[in-house]
């Protein structure tokens, strides 16, 4: 047996982030007095540098390394860039919030970086093991971050729930992986696909494995019936952490779904499409209906997120029609476009909550948005963009996200799903409209001026304007998604 | 001349101007915001004038066409153009915008910049609806125009404004999202085109045609509004500020009717023929039943709102009897209704600004204190009831004539509107204006000022001009209407 030195080049970004995580850990231990600022700035610098490394090491074709455990392709690179971007924005929004609550310990940023590393491993995994390791790395960091405000009983409770349910989901996923291994004799995605294609896999075991894998994926995406943790965790976690949970991990979970379902299990698409169909329909219905009843805006956004993830699944399930793969690229890139759009909107929505919060005051209730137009017309306008965009009203990016997913669903011939989705969107529009109503039609109850660091204000404005600008010119992001997936299918 | 993208200017001057007005900020700059808004509204109107003067009435083809790729991924184009069916509405819309800005000049003292900006942006978006030739572009403008009106009703509306605003939004959203699915289906069937003109030529079997027709019916029927999905309109009208009511009645309702002409009839002609009895029945119910409902209203705005629904029933009736008189009459009726209903709401606004009441019972003997106003109001009430020599007569007469050609009894039932319209308009007018001075508030009324005189006089001129000499209006539609009817007569099966 001879040892071949693997090609490290495609994994340069992952290696860099891992090294930087260790550097930050050491630096913040030894330079305790300036650790907070140092850790934050180093983390941001690492994310930016990682983005450059990813861009420079990008290759047009698919490259495997580390004995096929690791894959570098355009989809992975694109999603990694989006993950750096959304993590960086989330940390920027959250820093002052954490500082006001005296929980901006240097370790927080370290955990965020480790979470990013976990997500990077997830999106570049070509094998069940690194997929699982990446997932756990991300999840463990997130559990800790939720519990970061350790004196808050609510946050601790949320973290406990998140951890117990998350561990259960990991168990399900692992169990499913072991069954797929038993059925196909491999953990590597392309080998699994090959085994299924050759029909050498034991169908019964494979189906059982598939069910467990889908359950695990659904848990990580936070869709019905594996959604129970979402509202509690969103509400209980410090808003700065909710912001992180509601953005980048959705992209990582999307990548996991694509790698597992489309790469490894494409030939039994018919089976998982049915499961996703039920899950998506239930998520869209329950998410929208439950959101109406919420008084807490974080819970409302949690339920709205559940319905948005239902839309992402709609895109994923519309890819194969009667064994015809002609629609695949269209449908999967629509789903990816939806996921990316959702992350952009989600960042802005939680960013607004952070903007309205201050030391000793959480702007958690929907009523805290009352009369925002009087207090600050500009940010009311930004929140208006976010809300109408989430409701799927043009000229905002959310409209084109819905349009592309619905287009894929209609092309696949699932009219009843499309009708269900739009009827639920109308019901969903009600709670978004209610936020607009409070901001514009009601008088403020809280009249204290909004104070936030300049960088948060600027970033939030950019974020809100981006929602409008991408709605006016959605083509670039759409074709990026399509192009990124093209090489991977 | 042809190089200037007139339609783009008509859309984007008000929108960008509106954003500029918004940028003037707080109410300290209110005079600036008003002046700027007025300038933008006038500029927006001026660029639409060449649309009429340069319009070639001999052809039914699209004119002033602009075409740029917008979202190539789904083959969505920024494709604009007008024909005889739409050109007048673009001009009417730009014209009404000026009046709305004038009407809000003194009344609106709170968040002036936002108010003016909302109307200007809405005006631009509505021009987009009338000139879009791409399905998604149409849909985008159609939906986006809900946002400003939602805000206008909700921010500057009356006591029950929140309910009205949300009801308005959700009703319309439900309709338009079903339409979106129909658009996506057509996109798929046509092999990846969102062009409305391509869809006109697309052959379709009857079952999908009927489903598409019903999807469009929900979208446009809500917007028109047709009985029985009309209930949002009285609420929206009553709660909206005067400007909101004017825009809603003069332009907003026309969007739905226009949608029938641009989408339902030419894209699914066989379904339209098959379902015409349904449409005629709904239209007649609107004309007669809603006419009676209008009669018993105690609130002036509600009365005019119901009268609008009744008049719009006339419009949809005209479309679905499939003869040139009916369709042209309906188009004339739409434009006339734009002037007349706008004028009625402005008149009620004039009274409301002084008395802060819209109840008919609170008035009486207004003619004694406001003679000039009473004269204008008289003219518009007459026009609303379809008196000859006013614009209201022309359209109604043409539709009734067309309906009689089609079927005597349908024409007969439709003609009752002339009686009902006169009954509710003139009876309201009598109770409000004539008689002795009813109370001391009426006694303290001041007659209209120069600004109010100006916009009422302009509208009075339009109403009379269109009533006495409608040829300039019908001239431009002839070719397009004939082409549309020829197209509808050819089966797509």
PDB file of N, CA, C and O in Angstrom, chain A residues 371-399:
ATOM      1  N   UNK A 371     -45.538  52.433  14.086  1.00  0.00           N
ATOM      2  CA  UNK A 371     -45.164  53.814  13.807  1.00  0.00           C
ATOM      3  C   UNK A 371     -43.726  54.023  13.392  1.00  0.00           C
ATOM      4  O   UNK A 371     -43.205  55.123  13.535  1.00  0.00           O
ATOM      5  N   UNK A 372     -43.106  52.987  12.854  1.00  0.00           N
ATOM      6  CA  UNK A 372     -41.703  53.147  12.460  1.00  0.00           C
ATOM      7  C   UNK A 372     -41.557  54.240  11.404  1.00  0.00           C
ATOM      8  O   UNK A 372     -40.539  54.931  11.346  1.00  0.00           O
ATOM      9  N   UNK A 373     -42.598  54.404  10.592  1.00  0.00           N
ATOM     10  CA  UNK A 373     -42.529  55.432   9.549  1.00  0.00           C
ATOM     11  C   UNK A 373     -42.362  56.819  10.153  1.00  0.00           C
ATOM     12  O   UNK A 373     -41.758  57.702   9.551  1.00  0.00           O
ATOM     13  N   UNK A 374     -42.893  57.038  11.363  1.00  0.00           N
ATOM     14  CA  UNK A 374     -42.699  58.336  12.023  1.00  0.00           C
ATOM     15  C   UNK A 374     -41.293  58.437  12.584  1.00  0.00           C
ATOM     16  O   UNK A 374     -40.681  59.495  12.540  1.00  0.00           O
ATOM     17  N   UNK A 375     -40.838  57.332  13.146  1.00  0.00           N
ATOM     18  CA  UNK A 375     -39.523  57.392  13.799  1.00  0.00           C
ATOM     19  C   UNK A 375     -38.411  57.459  12.767  1.00  0.00           C
ATOM     20  O   UNK A 375     -37.442  58.194  12.940  1.00  0.00           O
ATOM     21  N   UNK A 376     -38.536  56.651  11.727  1.00  0.00           N
ATOM     22  CA  UNK A 376     -37.492  56.641  10.717  1.00  0.00           C
ATOM     23  C   UNK A 376     -38.062  56.181   9.393  1.00  0.00           C
ATOM     24  O   UNK A 376     -38.170  54.982   9.150  1.00  0.00           O
ATOM     25  N   UNK A 377     -38.456  57.120   8.531  1.00  0.00           N
ATOM     26  CA  UNK A 377     -39.056  56.728   7.251  1.00  0.00           C
ATOM     27  C   UNK A 377     -38.146  55.824   6.429  1.00  0.00           C
ATOM     28  O   UNK A 377     -38.613  54.938   5.744  1.00  0.00           O
ATOM     29  N   UNK A 378     -36.855  56.064   6.514  1.00  0.00           N
ATOM     30  CA  UNK A 378     -35.926  55.297   5.679  1.00  0.00           C
ATOM     31  C   UNK A 378     -35.943  53.815   6.041  1.00  0.00           C
ATOM     32  O   UNK A 378     -36.126  52.952   5.176  1.00  0.00           O
ATOM     33  N   UNK A 379     -35.827  53.504   7.338  1.00  0.00           N
ATOM     34  CA  UNK A 379     -35.796  52.089   7.705  1.00  0.00           C
ATOM     35  C   UNK A 379     -37.173  51.465   7.591  1.00  0.00           C
ATOM     36  O   UNK A 379     -37.293  50.258   7.330  1.00  0.00           O
ATOM     37  N   UNK A 380     -38.217  52.288   7.738  1.00  0.00           N
ATOM     38  CA  UNK A 380     -39.560  51.750   7.486  1.00  0.00           C
ATOM     39  C   UNK A 380     -39.668  51.316   6.035  1.00  0.00           C
ATOM     40  O   UNK A 380     -40.220  50.261   5.724  1.00  0.00           O
ATOM     41  N   UNK A 381     -39.076  52.123   5.152  1.00  0.00           N
ATOM     42  CA  UNK A 381     -39.103  51.768   3.734  1.00  0.00           C
ATOM     43  C   UNK A 381     -38.333  50.474   3.487  1.00  0.00           C
ATOM     44  O   UNK A 381     -38.768  49.601   2.731  1.00  0.00           O
ATOM     45  N   UNK A 382     -37.177  50.347   4.161  1.00  0.00           N
ATOM     46  CA  UNK A 382     -36.385  49.125   3.988  1.00  0.00           C
ATOM     47  C   UNK A 382     -37.177  47.904   4.457  1.00  0.00           C
ATOM     48  O   UNK A 382     -37.195  46.860   3.816  1.00  0.00           O
ATOM     49  N   UNK A 383     -37.852  48.045   5.604  1.00  0.00           N
ATOM     50  CA  UNK A 383     -38.629  46.920   6.116  1.00  0.00           C
ATOM     51  C   UNK A 383     -39.815  46.645   5.192  1.00  0.00           C
ATOM     52  O   UNK A 383     -40.196  45.486   5.006  1.00  0.00           O
ATOM     53  N   UNK A 384     -40.355  47.706   4.602  1.00  0.00           N
ATOM     54  CA  UNK A 384     -41.433  47.531   3.628  1.00  0.00           C
ATOM     55  C   UNK A 384     -40.942  46.686   2.451  1.00  0.00           C
ATOM     56  O   UNK A 384     -41.616  45.764   2.001  1.00  0.00           O
ATOM     57  N   UNK A 385     -39.739  46.985   1.977  1.00  0.00           N
ATOM     58  CA  UNK A 385     -39.157  46.188   0.888  1.00  0.00           C
ATOM     59  C   UNK A 385     -39.087  44.725   1.302  1.00  0.00           C
ATOM     60  O   UNK A 385     -39.466  43.829   0.557  1.00  0.00           O
ATOM     61  N   UNK A 386     -38.561  44.494   2.518  1.00  0.00           N
ATOM     62  CA  UNK A 386     -38.373  43.112   2.956  1.00  0.00           C
ATOM     63  C   UNK A 386     -39.712  42.394   3.035  1.00  0.00           C
ATOM     64  O   UNK A 386     -39.870  41.268   2.547  1.00  0.00           O
ATOM     65  N   UNK A 387     -40.694  43.062   3.613  1.00  0.00           N
ATOM     66  CA  UNK A 387     -41.976  42.401   3.824  1.00  0.00           C
ATOM     67  C   UNK A 387     -42.669  42.115   2.485  1.00  0.00           C
ATOM     68  O   UNK A 387     -43.168  41.020   2.259  1.00  0.00           O
ATOM     69  N   UNK A 388     -42.692  43.092   1.597  1.00  0.00           N
ATOM     70  CA  UNK A 388     -43.347  42.832   0.313  1.00  0.00           C
ATOM     71  C   UNK A 388     -42.558  41.806  -0.489  1.00  0.00           C
ATOM     72  O   UNK A 388     -43.138  41.010  -1.225  1.00  0.00           O
ATOM     73  N   UNK A 389     -41.250  41.836  -0.330  1.00  0.00           N
ATOM     74  CA  UNK A 389     -40.454  40.846  -1.043  1.00  0.00           C
ATOM     75  C   UNK A 389     -40.771  39.443  -0.536  1.00  0.00           C
ATOM     76  O   UNK A 389     -40.953  38.510  -1.314  1.00  0.00           O
ATOM     77  N   UNK A 390     -40.861  39.293   0.783  1.00  0.00           N
ATOM     78  CA  UNK A 390     -41.185  37.978   1.321  1.00  0.00           C
ATOM     79  C   UNK A 390     -42.586  37.547   0.905  1.00  0.00           C
ATOM     80  O   UNK A 390     -42.852  36.368   0.715  1.00  0.00           O
ATOM     81  N   UNK A 391     -43.493  38.528   0.772  1.00  0.00           N
ATOM     82  CA  UNK A 391     -44.851  38.189   0.353  1.00  0.00           C
ATOM     83  C   UNK A 391     -44.897  37.853  -1.131  1.00  0.00           C
ATOM     84  O   UNK A 391     -45.911  37.383  -1.619  1.00  0.00           O
ATOM     85  N   UNK A 392     -43.804  38.109  -1.834  1.00  0.00           N
ATOM     86  CA  UNK A 392     -43.765  37.760  -3.253  1.00  0.00           C
ATOM     87  C   UNK A 392     -44.395  38.795  -4.153  1.00  0.00           C
ATOM     88  O   UNK A 392     -44.911  38.473  -5.209  1.00  0.00           O
ATOM     89  N   UNK A 393     -44.338  40.053  -3.747  1.00  0.00           N
ATOM     90  CA  UNK A 393     -44.897  41.125  -4.570  1.00  0.00           C
ATOM     91  C   UNK A 393     -43.757  41.728  -5.394  1.00  0.00           C
ATOM     92  O   UNK A 393     -42.686  41.965  -4.869  1.00  0.00           O
ATOM     93  N   UNK A 394     -43.958  41.959  -6.683  1.00  0.00           N
ATOM     94  CA  UNK A 394     -42.915  42.636  -7.452  1.00  0.00           C
ATOM     95  C   UNK A 394     -42.834  44.102  -7.050  1.00  0.00           C
ATOM     96  O   UNK A 394     -43.748  44.607  -6.419  1.00  0.00           O
ATOM     97  N   UNK A 395     -41.885  44.797  -7.384  1.00  0.00           N
ATOM     98  CA  UNK A 395     -40.581  44.588  -7.970  1.00  0.00           C
ATOM     99  C   UNK A 395     -39.514  44.139  -6.980  1.00  0.00           C
ATOM    100  O   UNK A 395     -38.484  44.785  -6.917  1.00  0.00           O
ATOM    101  N   UNK A 396     -39.699  43.113  -6.265  1.00  0.00           N
ATOM    102  CA  UNK A 396     -38.680  42.716  -5.311  1.00  0.00           C
ATOM    103  C   UNK A 396     -38.220  41.299  -5.624  1.00  0.00           C
ATOM    104  O   UNK A 396     -38.882  40.565  -6.356  1.00  0.00           O
ATOM    105  N   UNK A 397     -37.095  40.936  -5.058  1.00  0.00           N
ATOM    106  CA  UNK A 397     -36.474  39.678  -5.435  1.00  0.00           C
ATOM    107  C   UNK A 397     -37.371  38.496  -5.086  1.00  0.00           C
ATOM    108  O   UNK A 397     -37.402  37.490  -5.795  1.00  0.00           O
ATOM    109  N   UNK A 398     -38.134  38.627  -4.007  1.00  0.00           N
ATOM    110  CA  UNK A 398     -38.990  37.526  -3.601  1.00  0.00           C
ATOM    111  C   UNK A 398     -39.987  37.136  -4.680  1.00  0.00           C
ATOM    112  O   UNK A 398     -40.362  35.971  -4.799  1.00  0.00           O
ATOM    113  N   UNK A 399     -40.391  38.102  -5.479  1.00  0.00           N
ATOM    114  CA  UNK A 399     -41.321  37.784  -6.557  1.00  0.00           C
ATOM    115  C   UNK A 399     -40.667  36.862  -7.565  1.00  0.00           C
ATOM    116  O   UNK A 399     -41.248  35.867  -7.994  1.00  0.00           O
TER     117      UNK A 399
END
